[in-house]
Short mmCIF file of C-alpha atoms in Angstrom, two decimals:
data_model
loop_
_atom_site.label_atom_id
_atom_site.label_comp_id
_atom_site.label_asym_id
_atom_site.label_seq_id
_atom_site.Cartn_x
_atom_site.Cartn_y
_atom_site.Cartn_z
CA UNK C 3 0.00 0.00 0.00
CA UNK C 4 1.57 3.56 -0.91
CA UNK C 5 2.30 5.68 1.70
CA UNK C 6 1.51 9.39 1.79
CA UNK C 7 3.12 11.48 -1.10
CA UNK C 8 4.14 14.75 -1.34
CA UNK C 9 5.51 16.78 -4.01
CA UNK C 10 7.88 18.41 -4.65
CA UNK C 11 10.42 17.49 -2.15
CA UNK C 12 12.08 20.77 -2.84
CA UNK C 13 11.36 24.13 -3.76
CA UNK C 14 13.71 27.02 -4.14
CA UNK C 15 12.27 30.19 -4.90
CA UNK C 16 12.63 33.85 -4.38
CA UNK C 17 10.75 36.41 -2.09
CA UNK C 18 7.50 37.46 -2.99
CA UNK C 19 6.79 34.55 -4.87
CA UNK C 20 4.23 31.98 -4.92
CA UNK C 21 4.75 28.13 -4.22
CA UNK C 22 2.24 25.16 -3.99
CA UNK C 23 2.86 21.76 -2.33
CA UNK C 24 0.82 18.62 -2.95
CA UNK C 25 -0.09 15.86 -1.16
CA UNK C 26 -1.59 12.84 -1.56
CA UNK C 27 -2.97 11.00 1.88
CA UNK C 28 -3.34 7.38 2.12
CA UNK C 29 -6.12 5.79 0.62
CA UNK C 30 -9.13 5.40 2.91
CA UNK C 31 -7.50 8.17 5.67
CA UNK C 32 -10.28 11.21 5.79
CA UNK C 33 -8.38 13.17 8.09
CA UNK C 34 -5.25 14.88 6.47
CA UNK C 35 -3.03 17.15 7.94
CA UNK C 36 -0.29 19.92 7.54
CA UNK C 37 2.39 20.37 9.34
CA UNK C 38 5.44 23.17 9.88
CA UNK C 39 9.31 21.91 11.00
CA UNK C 40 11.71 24.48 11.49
CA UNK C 41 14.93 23.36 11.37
CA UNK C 42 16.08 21.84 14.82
CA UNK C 43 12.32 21.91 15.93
CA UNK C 44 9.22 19.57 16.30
CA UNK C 45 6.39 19.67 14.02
CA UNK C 46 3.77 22.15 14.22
CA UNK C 47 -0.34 21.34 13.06
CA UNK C 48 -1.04 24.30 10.48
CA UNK C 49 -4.35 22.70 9.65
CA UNK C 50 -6.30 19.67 9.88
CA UNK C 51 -8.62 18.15 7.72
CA UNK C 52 -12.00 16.01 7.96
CA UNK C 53 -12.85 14.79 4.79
CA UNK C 54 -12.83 18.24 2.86
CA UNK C 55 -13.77 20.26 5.72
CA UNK C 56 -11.48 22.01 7.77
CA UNK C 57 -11.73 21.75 11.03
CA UNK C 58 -8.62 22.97 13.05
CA UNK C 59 -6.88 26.07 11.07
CA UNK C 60 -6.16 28.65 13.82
CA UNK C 61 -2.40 28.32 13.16
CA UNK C 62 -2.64 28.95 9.61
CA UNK C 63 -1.68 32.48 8.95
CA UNK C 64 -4.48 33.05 6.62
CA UNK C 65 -2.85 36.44 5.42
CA UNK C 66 -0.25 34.71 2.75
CA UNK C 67 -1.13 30.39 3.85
CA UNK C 68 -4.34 28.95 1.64
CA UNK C 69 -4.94 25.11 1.45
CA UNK C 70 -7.85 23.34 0.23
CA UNK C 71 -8.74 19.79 0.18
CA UNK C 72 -10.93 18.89 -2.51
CA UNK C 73 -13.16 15.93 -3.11
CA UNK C 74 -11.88 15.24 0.51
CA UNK C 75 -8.49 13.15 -1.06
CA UNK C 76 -5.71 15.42 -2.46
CA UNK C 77 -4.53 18.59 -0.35
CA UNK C 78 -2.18 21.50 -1.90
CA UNK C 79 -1.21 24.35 0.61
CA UNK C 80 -0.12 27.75 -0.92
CA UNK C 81 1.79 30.29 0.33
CA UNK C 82 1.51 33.56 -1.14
CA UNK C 83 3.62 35.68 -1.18
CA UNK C 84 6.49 33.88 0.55
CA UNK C 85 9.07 35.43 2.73
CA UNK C 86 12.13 34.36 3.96
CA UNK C 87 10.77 33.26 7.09
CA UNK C 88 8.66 30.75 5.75
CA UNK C 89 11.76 28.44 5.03
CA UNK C 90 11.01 24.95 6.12
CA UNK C 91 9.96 21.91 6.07
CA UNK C 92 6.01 21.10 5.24
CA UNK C 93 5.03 17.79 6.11
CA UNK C 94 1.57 16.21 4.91
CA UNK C 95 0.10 13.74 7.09
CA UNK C 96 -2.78 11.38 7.38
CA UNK C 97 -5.12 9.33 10.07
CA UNK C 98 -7.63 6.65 9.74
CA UNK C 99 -10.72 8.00 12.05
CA UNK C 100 -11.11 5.14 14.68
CA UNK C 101 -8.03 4.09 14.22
CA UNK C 102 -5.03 3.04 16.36
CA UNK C 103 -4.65 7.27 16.29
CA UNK C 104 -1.40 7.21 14.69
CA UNK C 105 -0.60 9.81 12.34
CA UNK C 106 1.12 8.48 8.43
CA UNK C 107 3.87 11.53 7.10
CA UNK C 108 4.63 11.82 4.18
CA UNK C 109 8.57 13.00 3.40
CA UNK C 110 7.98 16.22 3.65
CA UNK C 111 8.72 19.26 1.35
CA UNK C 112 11.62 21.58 1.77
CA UNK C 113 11.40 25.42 0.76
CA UNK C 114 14.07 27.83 0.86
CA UNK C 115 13.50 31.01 0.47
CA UNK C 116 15.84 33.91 -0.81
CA UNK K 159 -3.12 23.63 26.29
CA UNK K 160 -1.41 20.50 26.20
CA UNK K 161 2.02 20.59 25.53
CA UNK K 162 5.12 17.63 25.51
CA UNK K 163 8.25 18.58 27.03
CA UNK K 164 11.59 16.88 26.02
CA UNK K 165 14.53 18.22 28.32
CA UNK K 166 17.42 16.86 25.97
CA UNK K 167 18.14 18.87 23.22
CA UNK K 168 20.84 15.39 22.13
CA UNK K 169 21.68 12.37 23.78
CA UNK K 170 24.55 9.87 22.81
CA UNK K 171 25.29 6.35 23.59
CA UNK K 172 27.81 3.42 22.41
CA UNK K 173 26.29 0.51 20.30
CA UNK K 174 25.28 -2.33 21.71
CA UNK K 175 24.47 -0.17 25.06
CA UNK K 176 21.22 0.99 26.15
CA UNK K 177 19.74 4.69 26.18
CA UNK K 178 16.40 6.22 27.55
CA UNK K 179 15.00 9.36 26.01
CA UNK K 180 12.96 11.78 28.65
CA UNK K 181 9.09 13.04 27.79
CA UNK K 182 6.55 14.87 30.12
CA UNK K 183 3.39 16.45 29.25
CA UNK K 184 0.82 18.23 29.88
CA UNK K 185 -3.12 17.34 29.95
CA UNK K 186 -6.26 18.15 31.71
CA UNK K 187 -7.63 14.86 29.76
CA UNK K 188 -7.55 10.94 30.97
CA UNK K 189 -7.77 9.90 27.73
CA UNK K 190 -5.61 10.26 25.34
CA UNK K 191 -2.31 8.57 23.49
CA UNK K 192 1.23 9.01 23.48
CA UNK K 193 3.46 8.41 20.86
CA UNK K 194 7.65 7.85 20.07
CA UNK K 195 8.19 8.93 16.36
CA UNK K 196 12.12 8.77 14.68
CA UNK K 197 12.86 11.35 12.23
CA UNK K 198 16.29 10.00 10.53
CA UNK K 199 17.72 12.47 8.00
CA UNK K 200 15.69 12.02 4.89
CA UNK K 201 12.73 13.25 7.34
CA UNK K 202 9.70 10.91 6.99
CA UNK K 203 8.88 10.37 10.41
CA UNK K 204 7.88 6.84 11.19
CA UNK K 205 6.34 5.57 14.57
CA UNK K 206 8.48 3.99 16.42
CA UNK K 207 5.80 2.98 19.59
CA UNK K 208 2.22 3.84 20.87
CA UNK K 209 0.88 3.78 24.45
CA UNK K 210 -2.88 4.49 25.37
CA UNK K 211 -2.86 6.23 28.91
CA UNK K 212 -5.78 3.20 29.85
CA UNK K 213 -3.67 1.06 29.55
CA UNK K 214 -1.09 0.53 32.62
CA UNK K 215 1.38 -2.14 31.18
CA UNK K 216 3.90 -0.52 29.38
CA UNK K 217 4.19 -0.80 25.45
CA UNK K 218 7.24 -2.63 23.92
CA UNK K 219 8.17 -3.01 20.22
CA UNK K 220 11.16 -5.56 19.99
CA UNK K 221 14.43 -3.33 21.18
CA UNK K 222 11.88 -0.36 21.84
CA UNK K 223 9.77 0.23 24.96
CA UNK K 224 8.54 2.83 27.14
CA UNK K 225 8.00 4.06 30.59
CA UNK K 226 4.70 5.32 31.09
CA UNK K 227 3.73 7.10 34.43
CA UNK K 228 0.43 8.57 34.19
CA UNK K 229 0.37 10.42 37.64
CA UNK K 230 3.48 11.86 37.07
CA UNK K 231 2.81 12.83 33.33
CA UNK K 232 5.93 11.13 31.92
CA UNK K 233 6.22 9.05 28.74
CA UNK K 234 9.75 7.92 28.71
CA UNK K 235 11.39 5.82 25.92
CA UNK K 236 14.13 3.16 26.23
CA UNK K 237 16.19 2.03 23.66
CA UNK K 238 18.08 -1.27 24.19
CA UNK K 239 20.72 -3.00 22.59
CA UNK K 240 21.03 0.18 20.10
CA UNK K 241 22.27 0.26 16.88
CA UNK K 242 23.54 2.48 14.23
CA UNK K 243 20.63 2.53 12.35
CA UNK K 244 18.91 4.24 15.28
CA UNK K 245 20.74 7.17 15.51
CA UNK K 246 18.27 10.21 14.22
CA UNK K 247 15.84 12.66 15.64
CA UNK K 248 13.10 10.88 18.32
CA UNK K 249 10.15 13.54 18.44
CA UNK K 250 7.39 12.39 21.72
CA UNK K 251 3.69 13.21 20.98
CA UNK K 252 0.64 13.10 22.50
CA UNK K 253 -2.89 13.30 21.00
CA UNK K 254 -6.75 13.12 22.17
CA UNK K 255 -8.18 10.86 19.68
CA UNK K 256 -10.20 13.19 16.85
CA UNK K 257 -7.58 16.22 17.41
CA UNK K 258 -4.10 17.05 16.37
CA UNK K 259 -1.10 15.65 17.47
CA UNK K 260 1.08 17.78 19.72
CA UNK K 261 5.06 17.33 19.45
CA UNK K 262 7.72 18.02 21.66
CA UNK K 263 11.02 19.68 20.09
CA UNK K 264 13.01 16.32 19.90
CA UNK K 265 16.22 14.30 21.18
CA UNK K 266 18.82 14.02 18.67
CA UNK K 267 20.26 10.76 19.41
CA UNK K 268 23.96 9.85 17.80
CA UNK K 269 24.90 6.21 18.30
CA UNK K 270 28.80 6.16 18.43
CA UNK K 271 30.41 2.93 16.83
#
């Protein structure tokens, strides 16, 4: 069974520009997530989906951050514009509701901003 | 707000020996679940163990297992017999089933040869 895929794994890109990441949850998993990892540091939730809805994005800044989850499978999260803070690492997750509550990650996606 | 608390920053130990990574946290909640993920350097973090605070016996997963103390909030994780392979980042987490999981800011472990 494929694990959760994200895309691209890098992205190098100037300031002030726009970027898109991708991810693809495992199959059957309605809940989907995004995380932040600065470098040294743990993850941080920047949304959370159920199905297509979300349901937990009070740490998205919703100024320059947009990410939609249609048809409740496939997620992209935008950021735009980006600034040179926003160099990280974006990690995609996913759950099975009623499951053993572990979360799936994908590999992440690296952005460096200049 | 619940929050995880890992007081190494990096830990070290010889192969072959045995380690034990620190974790408290921080709930109002009696149930919930705590988690041991490993974040090696290509960065797809992969569980390493689960424990359900019901549950009193401790979880083990082969060389893995844990120290769970539910009255004292602490969710330590011992790693015997330890191997190369195991050297990476080892991120604790809790999570109320239904919400997000909450991470603390990681042990890097090195395993020295």
């Amino acid at each position: 069974e494929a694990g959760v895929v994200q895309s691209p794994r890098y992205k190098i890109i100037e300031k002030k520009q726009p970027v898109a990441f991708w991810c693809n949850p495992i199959s059957g998993h309605n809940t989907l997530y995004w995380y932040l990892q600065n470098l040294g540091q743990g993850p941080e939730l920047l949304i959370r989906y159920e199905n297509e809805e979300a349901v937990d994005d009070s740490q998205l800044p919703k100024d320059r951050f947009s990410a939609e989850r249609l048809k409740g499978v496939d997620s992209t999260l935008k950021i735009q514009p980006a600034e040179l803070g926003d160099s990280a690492v974006y990690l995609c997750a996913s759950s099975l509701r009623g499951g053993t509550g572990e979360l799936f990650f994908g590999e992440g996606s690296r952005l460096t901003v200049l | 707000a619940q929050t995880v608390t890992q007081s190494q920053p990096e830990m070290s130990v010889q192969e072959a020996e045995t380690v034990t990574l620190s974790c408290t946290y921080d709930t109002s909640e009696s149930d919930y679940y705590l988690f041991w993920y490993k974040q090696p350097p290509s960065r797809q973090m992969i569980l390493v163990i689960r424990q359900e605070a019901y549950k009193q016996q401790n979880a083990t997963e082969n060389r893995f297992s844990v120290n769970f103390q539910k009255a004292a909030k602490s969710f330590s994780l011992k790693i015997s017999d330890s191997q190369l392979g195991d050297a990476a980042m080892y991120f604790c987490a809790y999570r109320i089933l239904s919400e997000k999981l909450v991470f603390g800011k990681g042990t890097k472990l090195t395993v020295n040869p």
